[in-house]
JSON list of C-alpha atoms in Angstrom, two decimals:
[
{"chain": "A", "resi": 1, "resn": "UNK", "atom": "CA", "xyz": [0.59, 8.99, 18.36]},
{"chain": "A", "resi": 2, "resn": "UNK", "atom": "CA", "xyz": [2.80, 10.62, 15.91]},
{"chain": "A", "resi": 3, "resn": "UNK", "atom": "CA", "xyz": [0.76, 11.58, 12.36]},
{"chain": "A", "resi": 4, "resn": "UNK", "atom": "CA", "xyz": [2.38, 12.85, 9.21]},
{"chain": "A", "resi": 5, "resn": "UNK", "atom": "CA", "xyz": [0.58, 14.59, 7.03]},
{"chain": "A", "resi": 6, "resn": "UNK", "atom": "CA", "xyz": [0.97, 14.22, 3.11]},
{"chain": "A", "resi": 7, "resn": "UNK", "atom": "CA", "xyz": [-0.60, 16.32, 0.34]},
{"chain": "A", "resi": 8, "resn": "UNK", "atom": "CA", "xyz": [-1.79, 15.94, -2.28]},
{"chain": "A", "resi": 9, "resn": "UNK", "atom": "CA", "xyz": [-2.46, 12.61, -2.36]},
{"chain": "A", "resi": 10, "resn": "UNK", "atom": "CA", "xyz": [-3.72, 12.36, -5.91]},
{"chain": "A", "resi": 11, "resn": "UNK", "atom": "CA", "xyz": [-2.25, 14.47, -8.28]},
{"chain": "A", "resi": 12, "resn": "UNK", "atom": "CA", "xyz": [-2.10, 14.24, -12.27]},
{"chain": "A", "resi": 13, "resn": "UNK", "atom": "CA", "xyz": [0.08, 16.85, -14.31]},
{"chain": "A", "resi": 14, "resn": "UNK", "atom": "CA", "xyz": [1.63, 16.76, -18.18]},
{"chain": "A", "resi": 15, "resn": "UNK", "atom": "CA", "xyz": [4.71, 15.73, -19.54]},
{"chain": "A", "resi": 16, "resn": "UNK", "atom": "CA", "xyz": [7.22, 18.83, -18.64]},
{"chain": "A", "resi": 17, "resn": "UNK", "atom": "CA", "xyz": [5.34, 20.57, -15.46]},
{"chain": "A", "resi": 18, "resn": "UNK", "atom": "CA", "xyz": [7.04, 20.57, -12.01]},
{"chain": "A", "resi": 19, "resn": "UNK", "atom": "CA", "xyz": [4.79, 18.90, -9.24]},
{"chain": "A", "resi": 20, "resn": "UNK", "atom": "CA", "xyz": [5.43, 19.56, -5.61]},
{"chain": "A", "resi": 21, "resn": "UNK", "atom": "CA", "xyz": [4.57, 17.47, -2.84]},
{"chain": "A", "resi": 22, "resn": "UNK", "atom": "CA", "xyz": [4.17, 18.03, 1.29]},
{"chain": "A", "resi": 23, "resn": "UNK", "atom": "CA", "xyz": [5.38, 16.24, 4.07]},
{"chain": "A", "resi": 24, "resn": "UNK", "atom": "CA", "xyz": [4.33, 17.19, 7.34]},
{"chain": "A", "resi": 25, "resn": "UNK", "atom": "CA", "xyz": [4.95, 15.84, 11.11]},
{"chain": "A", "resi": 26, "resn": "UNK", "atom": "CA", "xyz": [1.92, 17.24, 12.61]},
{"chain": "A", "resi": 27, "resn": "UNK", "atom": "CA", "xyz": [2.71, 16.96, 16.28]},
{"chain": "A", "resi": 28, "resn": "UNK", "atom": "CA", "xyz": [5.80, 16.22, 16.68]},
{"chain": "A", "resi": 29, "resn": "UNK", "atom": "CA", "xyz": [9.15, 17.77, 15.32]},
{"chain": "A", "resi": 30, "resn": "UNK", "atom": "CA", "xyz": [11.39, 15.72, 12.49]},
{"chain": "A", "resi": 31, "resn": "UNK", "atom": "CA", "xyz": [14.92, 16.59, 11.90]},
{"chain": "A", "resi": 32, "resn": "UNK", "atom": "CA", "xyz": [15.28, 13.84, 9.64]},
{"chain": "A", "resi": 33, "resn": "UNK", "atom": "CA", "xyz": [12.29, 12.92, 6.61]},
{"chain": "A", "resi": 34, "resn": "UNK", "atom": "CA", "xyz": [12.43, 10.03, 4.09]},
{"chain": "A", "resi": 35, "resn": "UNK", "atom": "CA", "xyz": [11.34, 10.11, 1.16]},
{"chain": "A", "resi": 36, "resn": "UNK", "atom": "CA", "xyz": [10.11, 6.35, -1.03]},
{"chain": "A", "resi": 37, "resn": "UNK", "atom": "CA", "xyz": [9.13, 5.65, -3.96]},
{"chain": "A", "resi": 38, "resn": "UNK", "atom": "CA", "xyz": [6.78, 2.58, -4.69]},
{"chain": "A", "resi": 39, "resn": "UNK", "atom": "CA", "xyz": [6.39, 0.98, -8.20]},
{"chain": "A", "resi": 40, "resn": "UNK", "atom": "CA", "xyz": [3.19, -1.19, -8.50]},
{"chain": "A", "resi": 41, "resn": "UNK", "atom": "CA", "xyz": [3.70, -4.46, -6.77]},
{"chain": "A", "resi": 42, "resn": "UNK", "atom": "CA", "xyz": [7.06, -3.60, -5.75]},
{"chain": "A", "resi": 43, "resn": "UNK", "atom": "CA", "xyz": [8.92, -2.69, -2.35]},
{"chain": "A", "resi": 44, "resn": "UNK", "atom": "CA", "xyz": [9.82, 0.57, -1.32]},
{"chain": "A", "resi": 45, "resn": "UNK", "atom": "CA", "xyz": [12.72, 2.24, -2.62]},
{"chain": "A", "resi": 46, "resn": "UNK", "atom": "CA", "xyz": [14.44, 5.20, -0.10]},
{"chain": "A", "resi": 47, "resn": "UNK", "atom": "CA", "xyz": [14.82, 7.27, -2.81]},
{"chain": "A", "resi": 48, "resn": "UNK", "atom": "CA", "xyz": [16.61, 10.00, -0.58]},
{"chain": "A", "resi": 49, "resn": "UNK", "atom": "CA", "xyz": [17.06, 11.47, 3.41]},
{"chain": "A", "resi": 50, "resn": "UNK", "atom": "CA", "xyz": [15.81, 15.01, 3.84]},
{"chain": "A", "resi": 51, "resn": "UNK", "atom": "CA", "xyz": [17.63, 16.81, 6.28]},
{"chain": "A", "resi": 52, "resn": "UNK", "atom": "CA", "xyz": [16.12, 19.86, 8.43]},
{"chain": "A", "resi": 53, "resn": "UNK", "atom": "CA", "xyz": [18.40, 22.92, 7.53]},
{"chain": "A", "resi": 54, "resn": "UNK", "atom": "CA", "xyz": [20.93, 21.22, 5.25]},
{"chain": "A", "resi": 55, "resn": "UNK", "atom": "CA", "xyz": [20.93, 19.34, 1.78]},
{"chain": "A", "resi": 56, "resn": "UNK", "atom": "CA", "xyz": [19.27, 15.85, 0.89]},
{"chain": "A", "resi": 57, "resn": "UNK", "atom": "CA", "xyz": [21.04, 12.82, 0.89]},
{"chain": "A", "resi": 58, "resn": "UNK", "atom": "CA", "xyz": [20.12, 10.84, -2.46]},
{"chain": "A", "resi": 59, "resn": "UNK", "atom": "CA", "xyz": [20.35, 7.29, -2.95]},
{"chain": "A", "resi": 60, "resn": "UNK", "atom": "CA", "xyz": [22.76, 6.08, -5.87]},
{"chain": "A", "resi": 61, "resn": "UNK", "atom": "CA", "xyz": [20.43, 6.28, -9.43]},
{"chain": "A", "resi": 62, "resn": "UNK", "atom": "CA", "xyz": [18.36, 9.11, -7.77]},
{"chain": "A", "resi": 63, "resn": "UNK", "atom": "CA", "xyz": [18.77, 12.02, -10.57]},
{"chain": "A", "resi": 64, "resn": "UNK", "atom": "CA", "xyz": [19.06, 15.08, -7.51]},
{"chain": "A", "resi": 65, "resn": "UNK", "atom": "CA", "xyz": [17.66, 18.05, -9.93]},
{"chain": "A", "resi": 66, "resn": "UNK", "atom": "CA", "xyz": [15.27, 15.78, -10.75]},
{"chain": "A", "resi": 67, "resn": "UNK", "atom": "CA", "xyz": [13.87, 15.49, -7.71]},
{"chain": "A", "resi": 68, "resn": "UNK", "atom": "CA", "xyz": [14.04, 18.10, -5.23]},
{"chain": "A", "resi": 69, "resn": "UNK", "atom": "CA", "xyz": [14.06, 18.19, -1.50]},
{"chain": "A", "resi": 70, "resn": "UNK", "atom": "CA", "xyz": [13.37, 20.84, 0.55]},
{"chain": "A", "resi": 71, "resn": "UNK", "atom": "CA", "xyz": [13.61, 20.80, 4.26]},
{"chain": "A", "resi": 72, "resn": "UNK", "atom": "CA", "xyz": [13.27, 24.27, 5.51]},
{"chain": "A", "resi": 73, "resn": "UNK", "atom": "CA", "xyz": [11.46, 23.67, 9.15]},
{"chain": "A", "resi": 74, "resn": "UNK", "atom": "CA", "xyz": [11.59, 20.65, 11.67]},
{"chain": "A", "resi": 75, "resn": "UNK", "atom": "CA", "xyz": [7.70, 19.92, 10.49]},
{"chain": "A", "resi": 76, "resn": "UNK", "atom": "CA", "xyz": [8.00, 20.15, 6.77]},
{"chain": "A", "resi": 77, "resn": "UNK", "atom": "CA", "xyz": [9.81, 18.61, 3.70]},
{"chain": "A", "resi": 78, "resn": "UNK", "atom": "CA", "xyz": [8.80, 19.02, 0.18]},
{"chain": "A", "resi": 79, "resn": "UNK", "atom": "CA", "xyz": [9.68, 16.98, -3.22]},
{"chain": "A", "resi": 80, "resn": "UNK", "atom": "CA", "xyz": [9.53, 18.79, -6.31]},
{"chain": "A", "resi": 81, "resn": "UNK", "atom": "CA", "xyz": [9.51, 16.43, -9.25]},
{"chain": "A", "resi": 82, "resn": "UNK", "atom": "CA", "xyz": [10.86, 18.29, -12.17]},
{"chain": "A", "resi": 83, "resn": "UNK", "atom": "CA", "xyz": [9.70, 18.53, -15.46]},
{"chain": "A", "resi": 84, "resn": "UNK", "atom": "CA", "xyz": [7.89, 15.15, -14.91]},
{"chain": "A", "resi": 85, "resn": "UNK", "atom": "CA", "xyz": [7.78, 12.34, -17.51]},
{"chain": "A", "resi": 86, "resn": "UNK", "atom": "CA", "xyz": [5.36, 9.10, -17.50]},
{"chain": "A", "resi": 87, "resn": "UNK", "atom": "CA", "xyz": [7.78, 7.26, -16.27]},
{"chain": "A", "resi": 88, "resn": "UNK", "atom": "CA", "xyz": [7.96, 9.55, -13.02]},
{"chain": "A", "resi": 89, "resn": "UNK", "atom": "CA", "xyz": [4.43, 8.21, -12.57]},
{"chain": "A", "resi": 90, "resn": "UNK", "atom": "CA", "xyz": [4.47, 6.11, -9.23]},
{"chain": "A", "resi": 91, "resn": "UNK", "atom": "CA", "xyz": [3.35, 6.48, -5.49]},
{"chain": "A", "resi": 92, "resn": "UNK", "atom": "CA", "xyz": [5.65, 8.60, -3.48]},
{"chain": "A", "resi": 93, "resn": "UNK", "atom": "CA", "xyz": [5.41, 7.98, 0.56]},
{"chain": "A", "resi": 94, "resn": "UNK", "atom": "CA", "xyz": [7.08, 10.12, 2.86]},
{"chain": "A", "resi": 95, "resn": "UNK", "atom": "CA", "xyz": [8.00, 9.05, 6.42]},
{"chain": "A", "resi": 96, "resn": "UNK", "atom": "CA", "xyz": [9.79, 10.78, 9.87]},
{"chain": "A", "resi": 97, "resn": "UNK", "atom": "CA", "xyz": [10.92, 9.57, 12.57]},
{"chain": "A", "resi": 98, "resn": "UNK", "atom": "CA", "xyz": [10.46, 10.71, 16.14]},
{"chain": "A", "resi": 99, "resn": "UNK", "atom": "CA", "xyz": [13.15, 10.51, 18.05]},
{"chain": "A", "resi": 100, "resn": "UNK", "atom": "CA", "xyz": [11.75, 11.61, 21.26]},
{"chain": "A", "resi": 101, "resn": "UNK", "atom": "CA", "xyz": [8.81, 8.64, 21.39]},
{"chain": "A", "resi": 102, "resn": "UNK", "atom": "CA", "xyz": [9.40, 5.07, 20.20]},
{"chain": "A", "resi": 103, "resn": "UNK", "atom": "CA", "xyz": [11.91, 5.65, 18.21]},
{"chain": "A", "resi": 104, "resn": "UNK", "atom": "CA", "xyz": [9.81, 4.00, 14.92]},
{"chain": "A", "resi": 105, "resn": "UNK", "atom": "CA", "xyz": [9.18, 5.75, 11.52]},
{"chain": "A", "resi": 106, "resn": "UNK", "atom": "CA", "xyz": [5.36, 7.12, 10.67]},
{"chain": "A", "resi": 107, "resn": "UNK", "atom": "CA", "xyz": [4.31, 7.57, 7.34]},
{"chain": "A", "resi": 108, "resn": "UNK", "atom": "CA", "xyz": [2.41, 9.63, 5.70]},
{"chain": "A", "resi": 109, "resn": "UNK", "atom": "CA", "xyz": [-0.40, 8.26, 3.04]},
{"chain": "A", "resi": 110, "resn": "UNK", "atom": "CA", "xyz": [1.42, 8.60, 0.14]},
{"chain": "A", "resi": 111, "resn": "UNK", "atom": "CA", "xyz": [0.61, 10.84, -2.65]},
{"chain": "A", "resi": 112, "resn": "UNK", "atom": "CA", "xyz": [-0.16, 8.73, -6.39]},
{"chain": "A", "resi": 113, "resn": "UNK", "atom": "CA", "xyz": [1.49, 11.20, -9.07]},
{"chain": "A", "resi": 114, "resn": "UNK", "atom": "CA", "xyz": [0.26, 10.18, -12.96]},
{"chain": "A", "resi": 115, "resn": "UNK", "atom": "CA", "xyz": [2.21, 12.12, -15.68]},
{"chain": "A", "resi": 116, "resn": "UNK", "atom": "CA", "xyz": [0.22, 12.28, -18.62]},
{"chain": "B", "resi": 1, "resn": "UNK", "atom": "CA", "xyz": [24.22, -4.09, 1.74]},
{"chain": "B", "resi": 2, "resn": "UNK", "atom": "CA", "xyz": [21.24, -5.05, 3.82]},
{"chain": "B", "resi": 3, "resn": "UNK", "atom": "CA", "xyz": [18.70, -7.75, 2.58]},
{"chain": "B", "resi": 4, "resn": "UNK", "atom": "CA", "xyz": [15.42, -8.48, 3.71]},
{"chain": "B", "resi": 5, "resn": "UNK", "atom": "CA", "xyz": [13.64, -10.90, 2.12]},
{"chain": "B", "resi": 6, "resn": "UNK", "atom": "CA", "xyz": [9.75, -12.05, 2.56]},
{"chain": "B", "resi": 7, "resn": "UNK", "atom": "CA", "xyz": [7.59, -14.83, 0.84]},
{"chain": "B", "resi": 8, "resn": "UNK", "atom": "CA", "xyz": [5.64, -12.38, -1.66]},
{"chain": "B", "resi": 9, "resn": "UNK", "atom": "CA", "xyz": [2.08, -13.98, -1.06]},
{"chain": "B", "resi": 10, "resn": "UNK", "atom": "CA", "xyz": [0.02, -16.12, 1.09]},
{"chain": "B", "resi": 11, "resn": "UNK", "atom": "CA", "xyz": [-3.49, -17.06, 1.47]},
{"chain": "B", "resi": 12, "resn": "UNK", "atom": "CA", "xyz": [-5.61, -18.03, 4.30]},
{"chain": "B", "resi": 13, "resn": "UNK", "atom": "CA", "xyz": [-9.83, -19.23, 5.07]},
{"chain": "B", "resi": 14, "resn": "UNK", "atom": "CA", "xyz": [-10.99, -16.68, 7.42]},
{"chain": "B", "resi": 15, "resn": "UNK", "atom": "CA", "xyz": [-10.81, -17.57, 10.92]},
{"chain": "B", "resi": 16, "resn": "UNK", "atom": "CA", "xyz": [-7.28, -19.68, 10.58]},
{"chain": "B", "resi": 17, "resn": "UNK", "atom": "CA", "xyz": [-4.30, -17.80, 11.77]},
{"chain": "B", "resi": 18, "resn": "UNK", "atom": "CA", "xyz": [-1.34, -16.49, 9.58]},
{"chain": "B", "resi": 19, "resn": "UNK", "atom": "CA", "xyz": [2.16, -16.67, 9.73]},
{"chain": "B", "resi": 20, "resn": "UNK", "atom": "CA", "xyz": [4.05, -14.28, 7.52]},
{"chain": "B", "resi": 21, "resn": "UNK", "atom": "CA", "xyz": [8.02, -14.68, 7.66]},
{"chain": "B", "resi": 22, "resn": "UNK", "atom": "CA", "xyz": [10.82, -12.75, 6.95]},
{"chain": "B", "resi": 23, "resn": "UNK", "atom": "CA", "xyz": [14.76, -13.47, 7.14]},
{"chain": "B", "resi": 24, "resn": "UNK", "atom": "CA", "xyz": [17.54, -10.29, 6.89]},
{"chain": "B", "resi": 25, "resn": "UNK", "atom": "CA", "xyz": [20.96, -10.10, 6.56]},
{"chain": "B", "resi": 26, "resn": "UNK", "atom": "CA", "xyz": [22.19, -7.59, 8.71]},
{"chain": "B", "resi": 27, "resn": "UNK", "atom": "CA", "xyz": [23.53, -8.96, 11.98]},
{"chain": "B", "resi": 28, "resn": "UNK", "atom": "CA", "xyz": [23.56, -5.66, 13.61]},
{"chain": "B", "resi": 29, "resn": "UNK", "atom": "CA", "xyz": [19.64, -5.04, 13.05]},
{"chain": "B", "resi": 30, "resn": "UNK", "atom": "CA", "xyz": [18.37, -3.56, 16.25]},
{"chain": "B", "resi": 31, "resn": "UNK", "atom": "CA", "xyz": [14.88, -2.83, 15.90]},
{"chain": "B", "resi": 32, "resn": "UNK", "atom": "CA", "xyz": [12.56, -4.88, 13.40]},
{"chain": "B", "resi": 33, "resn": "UNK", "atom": "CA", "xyz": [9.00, -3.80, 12.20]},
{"chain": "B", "resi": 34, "resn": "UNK", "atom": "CA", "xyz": [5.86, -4.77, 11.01]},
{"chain": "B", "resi": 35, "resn": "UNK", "atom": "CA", "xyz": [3.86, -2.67, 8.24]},
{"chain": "B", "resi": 36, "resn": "UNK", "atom": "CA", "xyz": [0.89, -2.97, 6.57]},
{"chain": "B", "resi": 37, "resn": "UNK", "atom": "CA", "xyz": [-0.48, -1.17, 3.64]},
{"chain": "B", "resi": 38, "resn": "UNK", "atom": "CA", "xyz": [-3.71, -1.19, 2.36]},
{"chain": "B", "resi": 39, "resn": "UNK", "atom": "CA", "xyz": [-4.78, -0.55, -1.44]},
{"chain": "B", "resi": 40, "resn": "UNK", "atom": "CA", "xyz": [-3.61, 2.97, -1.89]},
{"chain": "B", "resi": 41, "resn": "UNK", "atom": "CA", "xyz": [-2.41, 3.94, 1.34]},
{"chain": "B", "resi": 42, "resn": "UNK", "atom": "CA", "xyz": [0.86, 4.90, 3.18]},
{"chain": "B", "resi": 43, "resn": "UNK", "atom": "CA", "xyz": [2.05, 2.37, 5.43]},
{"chain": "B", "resi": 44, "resn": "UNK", "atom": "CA", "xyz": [0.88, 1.66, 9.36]},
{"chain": "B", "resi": 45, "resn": "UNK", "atom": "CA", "xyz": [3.54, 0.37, 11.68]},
{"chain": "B", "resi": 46, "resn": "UNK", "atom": "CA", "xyz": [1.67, -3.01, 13.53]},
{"chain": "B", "resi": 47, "resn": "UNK", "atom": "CA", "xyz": [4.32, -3.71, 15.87]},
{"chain": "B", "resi": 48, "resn": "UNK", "atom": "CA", "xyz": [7.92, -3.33, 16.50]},
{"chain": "B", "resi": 49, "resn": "UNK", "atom": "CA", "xyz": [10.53, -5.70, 18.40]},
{"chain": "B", "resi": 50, "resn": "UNK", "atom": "CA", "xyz": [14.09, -5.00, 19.64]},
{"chain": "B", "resi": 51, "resn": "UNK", "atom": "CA", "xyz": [16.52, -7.48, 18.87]},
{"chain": "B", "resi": 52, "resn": "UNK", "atom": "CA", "xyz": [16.90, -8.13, 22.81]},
{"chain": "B", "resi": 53, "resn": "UNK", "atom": "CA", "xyz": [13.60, -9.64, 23.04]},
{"chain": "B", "resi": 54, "resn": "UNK", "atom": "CA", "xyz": [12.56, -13.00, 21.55]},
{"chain": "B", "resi": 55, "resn": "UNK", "atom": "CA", "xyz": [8.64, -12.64, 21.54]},
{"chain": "B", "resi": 56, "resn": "UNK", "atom": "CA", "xyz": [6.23, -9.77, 21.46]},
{"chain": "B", "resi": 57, "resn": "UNK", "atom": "CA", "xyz": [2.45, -9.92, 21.56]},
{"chain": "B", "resi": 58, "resn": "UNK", "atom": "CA", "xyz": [-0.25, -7.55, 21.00]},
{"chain": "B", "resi": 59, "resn": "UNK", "atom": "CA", "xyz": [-3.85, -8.76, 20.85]},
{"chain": "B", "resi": 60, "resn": "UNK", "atom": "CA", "xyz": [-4.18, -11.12, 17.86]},
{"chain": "B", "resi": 61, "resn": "UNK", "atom": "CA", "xyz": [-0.44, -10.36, 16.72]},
{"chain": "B", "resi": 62, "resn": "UNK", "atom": "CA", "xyz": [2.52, -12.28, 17.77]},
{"chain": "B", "resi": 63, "resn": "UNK", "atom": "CA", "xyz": [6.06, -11.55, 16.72]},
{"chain": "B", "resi": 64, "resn": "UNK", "atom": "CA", "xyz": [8.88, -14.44, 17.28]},
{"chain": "B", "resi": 65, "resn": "UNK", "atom": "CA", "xyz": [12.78, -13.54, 16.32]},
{"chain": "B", "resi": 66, "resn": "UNK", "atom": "CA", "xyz": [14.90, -15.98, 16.23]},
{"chain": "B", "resi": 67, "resn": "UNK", "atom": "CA", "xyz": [18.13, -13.49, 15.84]},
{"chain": "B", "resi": 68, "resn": "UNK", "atom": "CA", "xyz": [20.35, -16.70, 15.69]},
{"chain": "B", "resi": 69, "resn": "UNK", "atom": "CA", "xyz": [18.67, -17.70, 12.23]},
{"chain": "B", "resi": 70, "resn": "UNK", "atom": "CA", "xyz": [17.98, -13.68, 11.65]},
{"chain": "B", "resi": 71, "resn": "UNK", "atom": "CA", "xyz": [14.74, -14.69, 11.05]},
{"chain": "B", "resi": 72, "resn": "UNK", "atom": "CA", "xyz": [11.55, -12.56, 12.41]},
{"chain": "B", "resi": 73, "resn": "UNK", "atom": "CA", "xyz": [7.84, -13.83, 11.77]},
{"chain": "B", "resi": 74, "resn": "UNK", "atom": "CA", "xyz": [4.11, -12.16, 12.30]},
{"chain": "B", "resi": 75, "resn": "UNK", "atom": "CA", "xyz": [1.39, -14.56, 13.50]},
{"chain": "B", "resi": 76, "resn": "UNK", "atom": "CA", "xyz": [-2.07, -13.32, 13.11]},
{"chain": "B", "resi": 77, "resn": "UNK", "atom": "CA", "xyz": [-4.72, -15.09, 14.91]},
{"chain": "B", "resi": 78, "resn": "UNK", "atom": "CA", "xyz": [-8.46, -15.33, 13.83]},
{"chain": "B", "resi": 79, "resn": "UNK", "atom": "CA", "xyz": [-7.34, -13.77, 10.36]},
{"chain": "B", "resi": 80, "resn": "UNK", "atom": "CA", "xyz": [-10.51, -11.57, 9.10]},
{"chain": "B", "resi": 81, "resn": "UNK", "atom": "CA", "xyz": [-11.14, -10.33, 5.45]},
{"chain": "B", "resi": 82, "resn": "UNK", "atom": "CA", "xyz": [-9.77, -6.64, 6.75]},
{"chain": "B", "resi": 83, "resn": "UNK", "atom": "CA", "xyz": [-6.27, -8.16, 7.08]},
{"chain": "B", "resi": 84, "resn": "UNK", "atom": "CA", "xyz": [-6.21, -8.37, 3.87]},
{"chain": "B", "resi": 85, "resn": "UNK", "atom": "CA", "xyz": [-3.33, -6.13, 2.46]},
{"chain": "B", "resi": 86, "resn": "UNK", "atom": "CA", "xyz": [0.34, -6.60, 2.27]},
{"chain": "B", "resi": 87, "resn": "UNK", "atom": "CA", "xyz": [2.82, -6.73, 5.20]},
{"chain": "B", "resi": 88, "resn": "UNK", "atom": "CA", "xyz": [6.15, -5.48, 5.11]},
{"chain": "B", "resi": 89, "resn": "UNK", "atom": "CA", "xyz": [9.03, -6.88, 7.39]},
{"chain": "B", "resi": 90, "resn": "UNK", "atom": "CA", "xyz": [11.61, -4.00, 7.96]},
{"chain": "B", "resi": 91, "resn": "UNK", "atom": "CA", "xyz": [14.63, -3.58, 10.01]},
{"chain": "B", "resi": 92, "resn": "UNK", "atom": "CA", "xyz": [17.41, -0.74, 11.02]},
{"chain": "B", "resi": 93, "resn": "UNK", "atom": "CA", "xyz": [20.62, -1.18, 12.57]},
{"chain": "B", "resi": 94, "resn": "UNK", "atom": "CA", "xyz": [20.59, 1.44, 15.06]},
{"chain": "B", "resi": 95, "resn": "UNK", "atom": "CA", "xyz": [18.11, 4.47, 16.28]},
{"chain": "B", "resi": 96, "resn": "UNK", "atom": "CA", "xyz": [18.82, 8.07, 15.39]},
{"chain": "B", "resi": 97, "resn": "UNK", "atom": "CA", "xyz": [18.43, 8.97, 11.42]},
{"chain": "B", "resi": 98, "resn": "UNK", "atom": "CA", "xyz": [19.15, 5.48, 9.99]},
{"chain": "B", "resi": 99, "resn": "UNK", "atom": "CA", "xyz": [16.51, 4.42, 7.41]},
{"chain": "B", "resi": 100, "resn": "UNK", "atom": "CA", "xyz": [14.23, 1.46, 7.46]},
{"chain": "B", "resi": 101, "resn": "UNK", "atom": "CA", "xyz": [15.30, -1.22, 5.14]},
{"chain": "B", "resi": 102, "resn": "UNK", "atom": "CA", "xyz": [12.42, -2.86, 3.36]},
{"chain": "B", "resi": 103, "resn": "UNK", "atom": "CA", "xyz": [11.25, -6.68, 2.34]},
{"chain": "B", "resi": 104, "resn": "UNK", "atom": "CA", "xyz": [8.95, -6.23, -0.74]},
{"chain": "B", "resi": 105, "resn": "UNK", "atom": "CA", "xyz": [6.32, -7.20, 1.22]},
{"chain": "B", "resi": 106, "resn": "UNK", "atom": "CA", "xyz": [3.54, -10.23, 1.34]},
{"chain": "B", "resi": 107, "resn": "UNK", "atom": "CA", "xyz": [0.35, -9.96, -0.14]},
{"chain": "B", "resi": 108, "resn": "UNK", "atom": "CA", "xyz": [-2.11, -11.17, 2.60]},
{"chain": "B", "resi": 109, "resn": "UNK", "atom": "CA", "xyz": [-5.53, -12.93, 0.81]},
{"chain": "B", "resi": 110, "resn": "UNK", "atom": "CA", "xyz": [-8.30, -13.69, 3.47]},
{"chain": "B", "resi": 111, "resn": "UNK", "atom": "CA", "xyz": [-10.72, -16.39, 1.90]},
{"chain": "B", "resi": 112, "resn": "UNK", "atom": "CA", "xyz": [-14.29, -15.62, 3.34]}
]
């Protein structure tokens, strides 16, 4: 079935640094990526659409040069959290959708980011 | 906007079956979904159901809409300790590049 592939999935940085993280469809091709955020014993919160070729859609409250989305090939998107603060700390889960199969969204792992 | 809503936790003895439910707003939901996530993991689709069909089953999991009452539930027979994790009910209105919405999930506790 269809796999996406996130790294890192543990990743701890300081207050200020940038932290990028990968989202890969690993055998099939995604036009369209989500990105979610998770607080601790919370839901999941689309925190923005990443679009193959074109710009992000952001959800309303989602700071957009705070957190960057790249979508430069149909098997990759990236999220860049910019100069991160604790309270960026949270698990970030990234999810695609084939189109061509069941038509149901895979996700990837999720990656736990900790801002010290 | 959409709304899904689930119970937030639920607790079973090993062996007895469990019944998670979930009710959304959104009258035009087309597909519905079934995730579970485990302590520190992404989430893994269980099952799906279009909003055509009434009942789906798939080994020891059985989903029943009832689009009338735009309720959906997930009945897991012969719960074991490895179920334990939390379930999320999701739904989207349409295929293509629509997101899922999200319940905030049920926290599934198998008593040994």
């Amino acid at each position: 079935g269809a796999v996406v592939s996130q790294h890192p999935s543990r990743v701890i940085c300081k207050s200020g640094t940038s932290v990028k993280i990968e989202c890969r469809s690993l055998d099939f091709q995604a036009t369209t990526m989500f990105w979610y955020r998770q607080f601790p014993k919370k839901s999941l919160m689309l925190m923005a659409t990443s679009n193959e070729g074109s710009k992000a859609t952001y959800e309303q409250g989602v700071e957009k040069d705070k957190f960057l989305i790249n979508h430069a090939s149909l098997t990759l998107s990236t999220l860049t959290v910019t100069s991160a603060h604790p309270e960026d700390s949270s698990f970030y889960i990234c999810s695609a959708r084939d189109v061509t199969g069941a038509n149901v969204l895979t996700f990837g792992a999720g990656s736990r980011l900790t801002v010290l | 906007g959409e709304d899904v809503e689930q119970s937030l936790f639920l607790s079973v003895r090993e062996g007895d079956s469990s019944v998670i439910n979930c009710t959304y707003t959104d009258s035009s939901s087309t597909y519905l979904y079934w995730y579970k996530q485990e302590p520190g993991a992404g989430l893994q689709l269980l099952t799906y159901i279009f909003s055509n069909m009434d009942m789906k089953q798939d080994q020891r999991l059985t989903v029943l809409l009832n689009k009338k009452d735009k309720h959906l539930s997930l009945r897991i027979a012969d719960t074991q300790t490895g179920d334990s994790a939390i379930y999320f009910c999701a739904e989207t209105p349409n295929s293509g590049n629509t997101p899922l919405v999200f319940g905030k999930g049920t926290r599934l506790s198998v008593i040994a």
